[in-house]
Amino acid sequence: MTYAIISDIHANLAALQHVLERIQDFNCDRLVCLGDIVGYGPFPNECCEIIQEKADICIIGNHDHAAIGRTSTEYFNKYAKSALGWTTKKLSAKNKRYLQERPAQVSENDLLFVHAAPIEPLNWNYILSLYDADDNFRSFNEKVCFIGHSHVPAIISYEDGEFPVYEQGPQVKLYNGFRYIINVGSVGQPRDKNPDACFGIYDTASSVFQLERVSYNIQDTQNAMQKKGLPIFLIERLALGR
Ligand code: ZN
């Protein structure tokens, strides 16, 4: 079975459309969204509707959770907070209901899908180091845990009793006897100094995971953000990929 795994769309419609177009090339059986459909970007309703229609699984992210009033924005920076306020006002009742119904995690075919981290998913902890990963490997049993949240793609492998290591992508074969935490990066606001939209493809038959990058018209999204009065800092960072 082939999975397309996307995360952190952040209401960036142009990026989402290009990613979905590219995903068609891979003949995937399942489309999984790891959350943060909204927040930061200019098209929250459009992105919710597309994901609702196309995704087989969609996990809740911290921005989605905040947009429906379930996570405090206290720990958000001022730009994220301001964009979130705008998002909450704009989101339709139907899309809020869709977000409310999203699960915190889903497990199938020895794969775990979660937005931030498998240890208490709704605490929104980050996995930013091998030490963070080491703690988290003890909290799930599936072969692979797919995450988003940091907007930085990463492939981490773990063998029982050993310290985890980073694998060099973009394409990695997942071996028997190892488990993995894979961050699929961000569709709508990459932060690894590459502004191209990022997502992952995993084929369970060959056990091969690959990270994919797609360029899209960043200016389209930036113009829409400007028109809607979203913070300039958020507009500029899209082109920088950070
Ligand atoms: Zn995010």
CSV table of C-alpha atoms and ligand atoms in Angstrom, one decimal, residues 8 10 36 63 115 149 151, ligand 1:
chain,number,residue,atom,x,y,z
A,8,ASP,CA,1.3,21.7,8.1
A,10,HIS,CA,-1.3,26.3,7.1
A,36,ASP,CA,-2.3,22.2,11.0
A,63,HIS,CA,-3.3,25.5,15.2
A,115,HIS,CA,0.9,15.9,14.6
A,149,HIS,CA,4.8,20.2,13.7
A,151,HIS,CA,8.1,22.1,9.6
B,1,ZN,ZN,2.4,23.9,12.0
